[in-house]
CSV table of N, CA and C in Angstrom, one decimal:
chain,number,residue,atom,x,y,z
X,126,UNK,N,86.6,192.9,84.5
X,126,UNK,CA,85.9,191.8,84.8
X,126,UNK,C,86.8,190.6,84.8
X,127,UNK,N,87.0,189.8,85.9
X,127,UNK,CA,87.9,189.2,86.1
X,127,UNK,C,86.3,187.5,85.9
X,128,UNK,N,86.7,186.7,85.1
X,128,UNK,CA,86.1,185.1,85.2
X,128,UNK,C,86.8,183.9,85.2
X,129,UNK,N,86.7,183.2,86.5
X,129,UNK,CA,87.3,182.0,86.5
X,129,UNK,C,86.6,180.7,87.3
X,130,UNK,N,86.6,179.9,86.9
X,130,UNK,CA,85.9,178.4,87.7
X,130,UNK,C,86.6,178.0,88.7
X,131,UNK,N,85.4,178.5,89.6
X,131,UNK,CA,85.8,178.0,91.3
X,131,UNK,C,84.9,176.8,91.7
X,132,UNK,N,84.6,176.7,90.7
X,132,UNK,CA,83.7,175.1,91.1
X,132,UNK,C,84.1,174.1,91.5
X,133,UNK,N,85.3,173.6,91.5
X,133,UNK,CA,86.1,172.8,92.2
X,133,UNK,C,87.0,173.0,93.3
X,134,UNK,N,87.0,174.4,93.9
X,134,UNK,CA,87.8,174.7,94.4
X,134,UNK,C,86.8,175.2,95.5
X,135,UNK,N,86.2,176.0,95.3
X,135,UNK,CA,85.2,176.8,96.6
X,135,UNK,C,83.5,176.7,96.7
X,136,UNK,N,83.3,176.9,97.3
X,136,UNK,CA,81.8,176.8,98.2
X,136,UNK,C,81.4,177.6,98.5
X,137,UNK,N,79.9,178.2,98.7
X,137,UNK,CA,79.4,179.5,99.3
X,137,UNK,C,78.6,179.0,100.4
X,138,UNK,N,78.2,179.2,101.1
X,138,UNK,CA,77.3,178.7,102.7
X,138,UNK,C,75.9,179.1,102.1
X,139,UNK,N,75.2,178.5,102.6
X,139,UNK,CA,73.7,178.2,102.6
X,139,UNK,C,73.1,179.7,103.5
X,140,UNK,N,71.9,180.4,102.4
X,140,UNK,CA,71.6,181.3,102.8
X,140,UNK,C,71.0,181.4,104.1
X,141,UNK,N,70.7,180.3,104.7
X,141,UNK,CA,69.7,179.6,105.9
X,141,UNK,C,70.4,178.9,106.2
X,142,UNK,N,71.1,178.2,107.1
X,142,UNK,CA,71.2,179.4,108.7
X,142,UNK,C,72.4,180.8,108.7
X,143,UNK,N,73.2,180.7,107.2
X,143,UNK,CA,74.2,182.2,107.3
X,143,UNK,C,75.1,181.7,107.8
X,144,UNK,N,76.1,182.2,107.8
X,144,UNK,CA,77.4,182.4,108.5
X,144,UNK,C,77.7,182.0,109.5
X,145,UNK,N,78.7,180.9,110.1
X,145,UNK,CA,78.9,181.0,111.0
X,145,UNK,C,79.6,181.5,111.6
X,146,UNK,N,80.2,181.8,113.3
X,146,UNK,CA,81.0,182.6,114.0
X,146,UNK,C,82.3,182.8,113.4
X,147,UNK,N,82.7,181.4,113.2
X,147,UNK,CA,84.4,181.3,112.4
X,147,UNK,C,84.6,181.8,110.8
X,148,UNK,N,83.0,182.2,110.4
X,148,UNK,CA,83.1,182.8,108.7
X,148,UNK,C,83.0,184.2,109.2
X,149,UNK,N,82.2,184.5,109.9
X,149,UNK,CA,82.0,186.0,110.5
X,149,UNK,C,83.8,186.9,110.6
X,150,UNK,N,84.1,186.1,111.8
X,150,UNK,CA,85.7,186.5,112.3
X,150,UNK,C,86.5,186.4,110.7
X,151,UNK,N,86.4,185.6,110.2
X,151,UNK,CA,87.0,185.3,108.5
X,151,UNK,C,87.1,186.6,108.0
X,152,UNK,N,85.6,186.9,107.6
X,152,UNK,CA,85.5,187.7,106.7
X,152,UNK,C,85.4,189.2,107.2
X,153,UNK,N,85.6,189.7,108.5
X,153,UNK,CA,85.6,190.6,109.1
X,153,UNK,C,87.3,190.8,108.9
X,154,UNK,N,88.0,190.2,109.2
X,154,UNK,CA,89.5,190.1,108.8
X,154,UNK,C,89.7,190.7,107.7
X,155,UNK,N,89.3,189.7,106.9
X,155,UNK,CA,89.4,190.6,105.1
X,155,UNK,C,89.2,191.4,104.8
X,156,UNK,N,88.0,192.0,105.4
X,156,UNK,CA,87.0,193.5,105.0
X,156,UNK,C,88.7,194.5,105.7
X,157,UNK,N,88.9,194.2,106.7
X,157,UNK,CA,89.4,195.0,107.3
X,157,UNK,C,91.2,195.5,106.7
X,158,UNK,N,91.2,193.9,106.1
X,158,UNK,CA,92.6,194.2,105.7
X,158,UNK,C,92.0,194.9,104.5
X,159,UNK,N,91.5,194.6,103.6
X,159,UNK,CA,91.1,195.6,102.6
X,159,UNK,C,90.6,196.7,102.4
X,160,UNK,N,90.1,197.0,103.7
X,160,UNK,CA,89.9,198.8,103.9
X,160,UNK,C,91.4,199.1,104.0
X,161,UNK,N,92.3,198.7,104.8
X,161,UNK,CA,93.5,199.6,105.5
X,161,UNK,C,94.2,199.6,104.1
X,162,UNK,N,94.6,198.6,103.2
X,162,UNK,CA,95.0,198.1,101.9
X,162,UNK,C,94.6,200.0,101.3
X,163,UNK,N,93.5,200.2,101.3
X,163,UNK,CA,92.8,201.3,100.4
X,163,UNK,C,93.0,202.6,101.0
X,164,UNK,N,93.1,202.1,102.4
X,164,UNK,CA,93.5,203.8,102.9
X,164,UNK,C,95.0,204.1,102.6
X,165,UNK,N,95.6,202.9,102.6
X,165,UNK,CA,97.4,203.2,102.6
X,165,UNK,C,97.2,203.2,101.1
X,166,UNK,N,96.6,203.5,99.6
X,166,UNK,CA,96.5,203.7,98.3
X,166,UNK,C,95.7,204.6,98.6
X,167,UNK,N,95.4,205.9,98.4
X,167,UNK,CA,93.9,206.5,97.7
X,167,UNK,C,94.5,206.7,96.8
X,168,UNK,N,95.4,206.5,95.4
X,168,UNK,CA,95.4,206.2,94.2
X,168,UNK,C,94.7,205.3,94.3
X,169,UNK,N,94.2,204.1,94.3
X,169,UNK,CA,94.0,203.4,93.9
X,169,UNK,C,92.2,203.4,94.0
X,170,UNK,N,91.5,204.6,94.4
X,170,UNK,CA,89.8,204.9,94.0
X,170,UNK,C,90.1,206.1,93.8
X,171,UNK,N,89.7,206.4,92.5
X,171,UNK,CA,89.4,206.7,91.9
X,171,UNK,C,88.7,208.0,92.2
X,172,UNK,N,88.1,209.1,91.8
X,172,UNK,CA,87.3,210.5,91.8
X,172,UNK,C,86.0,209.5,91.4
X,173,UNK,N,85.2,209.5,92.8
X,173,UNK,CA,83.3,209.3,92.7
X,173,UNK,C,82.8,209.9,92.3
X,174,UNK,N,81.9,209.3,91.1
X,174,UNK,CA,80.7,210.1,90.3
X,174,UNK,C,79.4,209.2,90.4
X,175,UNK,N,78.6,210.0,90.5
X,175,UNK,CA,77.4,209.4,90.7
X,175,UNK,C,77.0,208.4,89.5
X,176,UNK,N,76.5,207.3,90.1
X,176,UNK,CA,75.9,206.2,88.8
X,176,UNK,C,74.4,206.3,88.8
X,177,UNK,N,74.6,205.0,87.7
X,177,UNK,CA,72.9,204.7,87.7
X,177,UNK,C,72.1,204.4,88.3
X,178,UNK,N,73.0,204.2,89.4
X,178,UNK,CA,71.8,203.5,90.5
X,178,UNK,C,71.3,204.5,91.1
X,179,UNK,N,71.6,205.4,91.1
X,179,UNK,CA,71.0,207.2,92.0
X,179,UNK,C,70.2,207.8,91.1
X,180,UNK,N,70.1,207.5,90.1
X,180,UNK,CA,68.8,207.4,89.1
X,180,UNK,C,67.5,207.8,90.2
X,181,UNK,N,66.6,208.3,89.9
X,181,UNK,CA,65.2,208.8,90.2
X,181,UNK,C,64.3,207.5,89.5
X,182,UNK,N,64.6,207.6,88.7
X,182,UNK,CA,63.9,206.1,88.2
X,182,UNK,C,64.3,204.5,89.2
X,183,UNK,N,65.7,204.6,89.0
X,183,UNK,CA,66.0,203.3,90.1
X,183,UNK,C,65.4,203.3,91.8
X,184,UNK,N,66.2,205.2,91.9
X,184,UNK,CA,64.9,205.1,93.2
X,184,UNK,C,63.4,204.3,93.2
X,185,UNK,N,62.9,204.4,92.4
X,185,UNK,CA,61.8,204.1,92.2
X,185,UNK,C,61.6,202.9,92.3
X,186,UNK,N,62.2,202.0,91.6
X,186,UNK,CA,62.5,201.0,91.5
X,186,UNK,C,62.6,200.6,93.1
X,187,UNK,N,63.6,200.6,93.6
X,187,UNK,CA,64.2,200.5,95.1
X,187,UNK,C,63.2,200.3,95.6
X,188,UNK,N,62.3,201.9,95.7
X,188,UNK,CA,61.4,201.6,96.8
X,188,UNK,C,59.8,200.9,96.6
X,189,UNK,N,60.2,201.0,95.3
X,189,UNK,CA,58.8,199.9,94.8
X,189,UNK,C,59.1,198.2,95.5
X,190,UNK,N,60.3,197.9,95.1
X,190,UNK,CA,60.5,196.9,95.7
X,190,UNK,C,60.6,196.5,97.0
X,191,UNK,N,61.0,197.7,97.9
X,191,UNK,CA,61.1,197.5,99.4
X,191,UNK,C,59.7,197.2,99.8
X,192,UNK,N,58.6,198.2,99.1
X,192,UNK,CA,57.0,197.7,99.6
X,192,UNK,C,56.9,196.3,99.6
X,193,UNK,N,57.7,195.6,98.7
X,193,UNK,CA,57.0,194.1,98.7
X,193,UNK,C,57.3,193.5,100.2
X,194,UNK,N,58.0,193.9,101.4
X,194,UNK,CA,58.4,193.8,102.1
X,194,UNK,C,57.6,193.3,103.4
X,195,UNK,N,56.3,193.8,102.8
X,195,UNK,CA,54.9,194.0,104.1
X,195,UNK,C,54.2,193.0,103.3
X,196,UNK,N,54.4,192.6,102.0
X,196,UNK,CA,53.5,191.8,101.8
X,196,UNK,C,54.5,189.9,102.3
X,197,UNK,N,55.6,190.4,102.6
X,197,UNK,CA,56.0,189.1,103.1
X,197,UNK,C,56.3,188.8,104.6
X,198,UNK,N,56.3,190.2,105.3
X,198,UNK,CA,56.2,190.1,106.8
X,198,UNK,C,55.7,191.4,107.3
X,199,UNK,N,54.0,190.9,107.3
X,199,UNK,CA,53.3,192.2,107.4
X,199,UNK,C,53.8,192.9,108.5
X,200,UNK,N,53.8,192.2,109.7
X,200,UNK,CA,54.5,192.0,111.3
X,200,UNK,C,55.4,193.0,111.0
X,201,UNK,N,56.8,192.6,110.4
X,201,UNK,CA,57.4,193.7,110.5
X,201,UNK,C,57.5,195.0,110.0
X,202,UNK,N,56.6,195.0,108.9
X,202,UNK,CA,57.4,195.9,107.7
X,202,UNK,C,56.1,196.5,107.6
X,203,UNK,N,55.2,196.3,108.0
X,203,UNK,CA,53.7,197.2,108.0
X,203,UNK,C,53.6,198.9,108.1
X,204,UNK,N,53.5,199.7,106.9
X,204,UNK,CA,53.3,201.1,106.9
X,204,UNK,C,54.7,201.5,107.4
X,205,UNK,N,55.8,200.4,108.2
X,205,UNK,CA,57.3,201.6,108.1
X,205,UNK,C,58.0,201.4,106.3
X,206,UNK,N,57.9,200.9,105.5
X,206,UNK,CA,58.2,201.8,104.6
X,206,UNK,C,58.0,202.6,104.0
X,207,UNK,N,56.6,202.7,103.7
X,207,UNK,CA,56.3,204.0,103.1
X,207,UNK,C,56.7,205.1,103.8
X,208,UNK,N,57.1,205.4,105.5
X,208,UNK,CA,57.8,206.2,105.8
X,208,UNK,C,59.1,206.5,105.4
X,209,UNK,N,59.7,205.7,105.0
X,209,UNK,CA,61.1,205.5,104.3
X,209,UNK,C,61.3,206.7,102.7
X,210,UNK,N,60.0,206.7,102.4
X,210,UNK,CA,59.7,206.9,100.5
X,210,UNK,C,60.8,208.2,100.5
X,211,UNK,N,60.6,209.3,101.4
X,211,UNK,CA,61.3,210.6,101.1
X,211,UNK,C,63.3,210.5,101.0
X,212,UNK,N,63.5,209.2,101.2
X,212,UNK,CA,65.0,209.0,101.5
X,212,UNK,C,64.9,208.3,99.8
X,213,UNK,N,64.5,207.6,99.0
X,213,UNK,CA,64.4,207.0,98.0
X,213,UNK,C,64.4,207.5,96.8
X,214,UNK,N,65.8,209.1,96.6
X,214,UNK,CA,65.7,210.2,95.7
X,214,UNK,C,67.0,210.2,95.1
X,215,UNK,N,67.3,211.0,94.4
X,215,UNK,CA,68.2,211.0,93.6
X,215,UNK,C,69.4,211.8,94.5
X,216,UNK,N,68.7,212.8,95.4
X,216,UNK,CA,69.8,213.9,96.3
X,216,UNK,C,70.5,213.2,97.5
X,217,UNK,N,68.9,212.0,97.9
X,217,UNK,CA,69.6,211.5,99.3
X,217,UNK,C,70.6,210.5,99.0
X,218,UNK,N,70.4,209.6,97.8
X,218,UNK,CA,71.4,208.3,97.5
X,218,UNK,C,72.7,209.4,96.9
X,219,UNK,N,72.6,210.7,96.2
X,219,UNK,CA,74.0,211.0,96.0
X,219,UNK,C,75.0,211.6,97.4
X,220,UNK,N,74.1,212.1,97.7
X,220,UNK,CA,74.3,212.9,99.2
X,220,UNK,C,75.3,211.6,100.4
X,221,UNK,N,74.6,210.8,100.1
X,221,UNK,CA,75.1,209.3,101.1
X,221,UNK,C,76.8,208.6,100.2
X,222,UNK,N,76.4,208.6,99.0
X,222,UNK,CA,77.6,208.7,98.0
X,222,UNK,C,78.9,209.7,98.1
X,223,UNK,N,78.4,210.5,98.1
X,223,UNK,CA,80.0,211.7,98.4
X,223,UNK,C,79.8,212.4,99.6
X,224,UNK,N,79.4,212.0,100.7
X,224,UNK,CA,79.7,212.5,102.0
X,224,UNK,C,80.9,212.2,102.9
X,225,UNK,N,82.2,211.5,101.8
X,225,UNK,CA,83.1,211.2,102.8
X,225,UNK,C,84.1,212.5,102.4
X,226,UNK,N,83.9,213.4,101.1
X,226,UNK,CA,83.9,214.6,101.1
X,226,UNK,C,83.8,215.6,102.3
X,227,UNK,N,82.4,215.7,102.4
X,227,UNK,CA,82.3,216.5,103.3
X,227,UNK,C,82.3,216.2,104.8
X,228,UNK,N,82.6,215.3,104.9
X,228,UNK,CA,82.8,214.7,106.3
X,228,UNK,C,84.2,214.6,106.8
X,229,UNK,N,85.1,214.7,105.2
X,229,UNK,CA,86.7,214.5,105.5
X,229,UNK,C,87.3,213.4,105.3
X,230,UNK,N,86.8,212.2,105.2
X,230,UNK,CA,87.1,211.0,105.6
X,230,UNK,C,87.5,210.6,104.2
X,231,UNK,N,88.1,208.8,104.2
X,231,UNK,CA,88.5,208.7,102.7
X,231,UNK,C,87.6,208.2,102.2
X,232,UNK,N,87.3,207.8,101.2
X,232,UNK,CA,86.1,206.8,101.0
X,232,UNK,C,86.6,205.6,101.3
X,233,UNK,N,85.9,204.5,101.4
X,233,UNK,CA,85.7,203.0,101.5
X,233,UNK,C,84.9,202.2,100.0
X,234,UNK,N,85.5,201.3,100.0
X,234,UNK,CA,84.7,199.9,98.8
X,234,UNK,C,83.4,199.8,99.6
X,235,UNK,N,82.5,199.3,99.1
X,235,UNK,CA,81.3,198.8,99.6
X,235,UNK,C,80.6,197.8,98.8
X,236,UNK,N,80.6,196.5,99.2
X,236,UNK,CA,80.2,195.5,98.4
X,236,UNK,C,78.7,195.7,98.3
X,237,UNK,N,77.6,196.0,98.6
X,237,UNK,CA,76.2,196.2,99.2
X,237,UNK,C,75.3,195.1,99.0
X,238,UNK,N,75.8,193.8,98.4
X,238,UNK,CA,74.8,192.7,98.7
X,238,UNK,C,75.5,191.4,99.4
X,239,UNK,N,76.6,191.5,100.5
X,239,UNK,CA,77.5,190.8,100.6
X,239,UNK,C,77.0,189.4,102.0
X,240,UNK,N,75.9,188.7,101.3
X,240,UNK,CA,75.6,187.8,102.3
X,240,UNK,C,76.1,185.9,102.2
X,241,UNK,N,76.3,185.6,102.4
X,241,UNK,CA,76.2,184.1,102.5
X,241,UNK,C,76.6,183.7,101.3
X,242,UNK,N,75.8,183.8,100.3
X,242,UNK,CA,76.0,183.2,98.8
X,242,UNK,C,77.1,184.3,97.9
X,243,UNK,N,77.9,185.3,98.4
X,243,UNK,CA,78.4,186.0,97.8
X,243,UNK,C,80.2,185.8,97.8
X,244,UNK,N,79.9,184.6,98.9
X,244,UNK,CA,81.4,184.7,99.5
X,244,UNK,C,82.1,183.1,99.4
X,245,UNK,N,82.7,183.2,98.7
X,245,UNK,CA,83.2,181.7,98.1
X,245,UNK,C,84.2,181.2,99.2
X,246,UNK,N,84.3,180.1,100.0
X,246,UNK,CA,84.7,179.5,101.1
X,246,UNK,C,86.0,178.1,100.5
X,247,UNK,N,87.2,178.3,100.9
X,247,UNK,CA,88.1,176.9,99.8
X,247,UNK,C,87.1,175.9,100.9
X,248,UNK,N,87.1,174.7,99.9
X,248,UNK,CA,86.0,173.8,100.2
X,248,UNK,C,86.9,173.3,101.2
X,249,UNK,N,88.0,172.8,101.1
X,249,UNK,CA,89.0,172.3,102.7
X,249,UNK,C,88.9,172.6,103.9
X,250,UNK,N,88.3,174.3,103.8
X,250,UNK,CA,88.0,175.1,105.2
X,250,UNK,C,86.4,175.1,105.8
X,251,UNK,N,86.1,174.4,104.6
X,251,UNK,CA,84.4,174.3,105.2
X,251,UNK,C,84.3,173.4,106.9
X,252,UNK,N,83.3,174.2,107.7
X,252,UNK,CA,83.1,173.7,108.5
X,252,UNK,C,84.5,173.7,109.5
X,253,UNK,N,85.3,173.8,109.4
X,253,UNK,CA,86.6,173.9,110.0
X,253,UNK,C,86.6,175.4,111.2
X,254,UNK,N,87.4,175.2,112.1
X,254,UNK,CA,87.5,176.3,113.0
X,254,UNK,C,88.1,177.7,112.2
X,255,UNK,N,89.0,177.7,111.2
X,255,UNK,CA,89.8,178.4,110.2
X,255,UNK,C,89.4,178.6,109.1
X,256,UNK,N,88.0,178.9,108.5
X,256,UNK,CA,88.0,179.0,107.3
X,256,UNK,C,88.7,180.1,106.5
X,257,UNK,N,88.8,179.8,104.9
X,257,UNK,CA,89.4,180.9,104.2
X,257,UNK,C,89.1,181.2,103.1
X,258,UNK,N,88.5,182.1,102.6
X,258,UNK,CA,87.7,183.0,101.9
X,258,UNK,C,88.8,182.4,100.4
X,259,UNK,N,87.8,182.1,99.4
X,259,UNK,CA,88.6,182.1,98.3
X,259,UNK,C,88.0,183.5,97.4
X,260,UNK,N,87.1,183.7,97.3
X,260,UNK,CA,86.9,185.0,96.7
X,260,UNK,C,85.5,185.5,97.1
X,261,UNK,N,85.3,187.0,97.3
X,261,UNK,CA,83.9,187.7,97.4
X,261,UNK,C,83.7,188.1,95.8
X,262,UNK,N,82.4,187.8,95.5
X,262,UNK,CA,81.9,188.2,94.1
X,262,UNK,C,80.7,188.6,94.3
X,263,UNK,N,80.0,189.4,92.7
X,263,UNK,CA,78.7,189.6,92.5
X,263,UNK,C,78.9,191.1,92.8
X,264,UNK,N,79.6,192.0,93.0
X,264,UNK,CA,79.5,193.4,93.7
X,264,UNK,C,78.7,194.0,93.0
X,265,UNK,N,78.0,194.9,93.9
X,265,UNK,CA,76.7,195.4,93.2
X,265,UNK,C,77.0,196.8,93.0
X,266,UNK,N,78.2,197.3,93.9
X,266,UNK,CA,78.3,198.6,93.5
X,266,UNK,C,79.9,199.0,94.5
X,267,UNK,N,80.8,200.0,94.2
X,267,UNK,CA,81.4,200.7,94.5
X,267,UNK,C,81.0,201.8,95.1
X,268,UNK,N,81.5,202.3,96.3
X,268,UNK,CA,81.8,204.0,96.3
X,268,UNK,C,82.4,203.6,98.0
């Protein structure tokens, strides 16, 4: 656990309106040097084991929560999640977890809540054609 005050140093963009095209291109860069970073190490991840979040319970959890989805945009989300419920298991979230196994591939980092407010911006580059990521935080999970 790495903590340090970026409060004077960086900024995160406003959930509404998101990203713009020059944070997009930004942060696509990064992702990318930090995948290639991981592929030129696989010491450096580790042997994947399943966590808590593949839990049958957390499933639960998950898709309890995703219902709330229809009650905030009936429009879109009306009766398609409950189609969803059979993917919301302990076999399909491990199965999705160690498939770069069986697929061959190496694994990848996966930040999984990585929107707007997750991505700290040096305040100098705000709004600028060049912005530059001072740190992504909050990761909600690995694999």
């Amino acid at each position: 656990l790495v903590l340090e005050d970026f409060s004077e140093k960086a900024v995160s963009s406003e959930y509404i309106p998101g990203f713009t095209l020059a944070q997009v291109e930004c942060l696509m860069d990064a992702l990318a040097s930090w995948h290639a970073y991981m592929f030129e190490h696989p010491e450096k991840i580790k042997c994947m084991r399943p966590a808590w979040c593949l839990e049958d319970e957390m499933q639960t959890f998950l898709f309890n929560e995703s219902l709330k989805l229809e009650a905030i945009r009936p429009d879109w989300f009306k009766d398609r999640i409950i189609r969803l419920e059979k993917y919301f298991t302990y076999e399909y979230s491990n199965s999705s977890m160690q498939s770069y196994m069986e697929l061959g591939i190496p694994p990848v980092i996966v930040h999984m809540d990585l929107n707007t407010t997750n991505v700290l911006w040096k305040k100098e580059t705000i709004g600028s054609s060049k912005p530059e990521i001072m740190s992504i935080i909050d990761f909600q999970q690995v694999h």
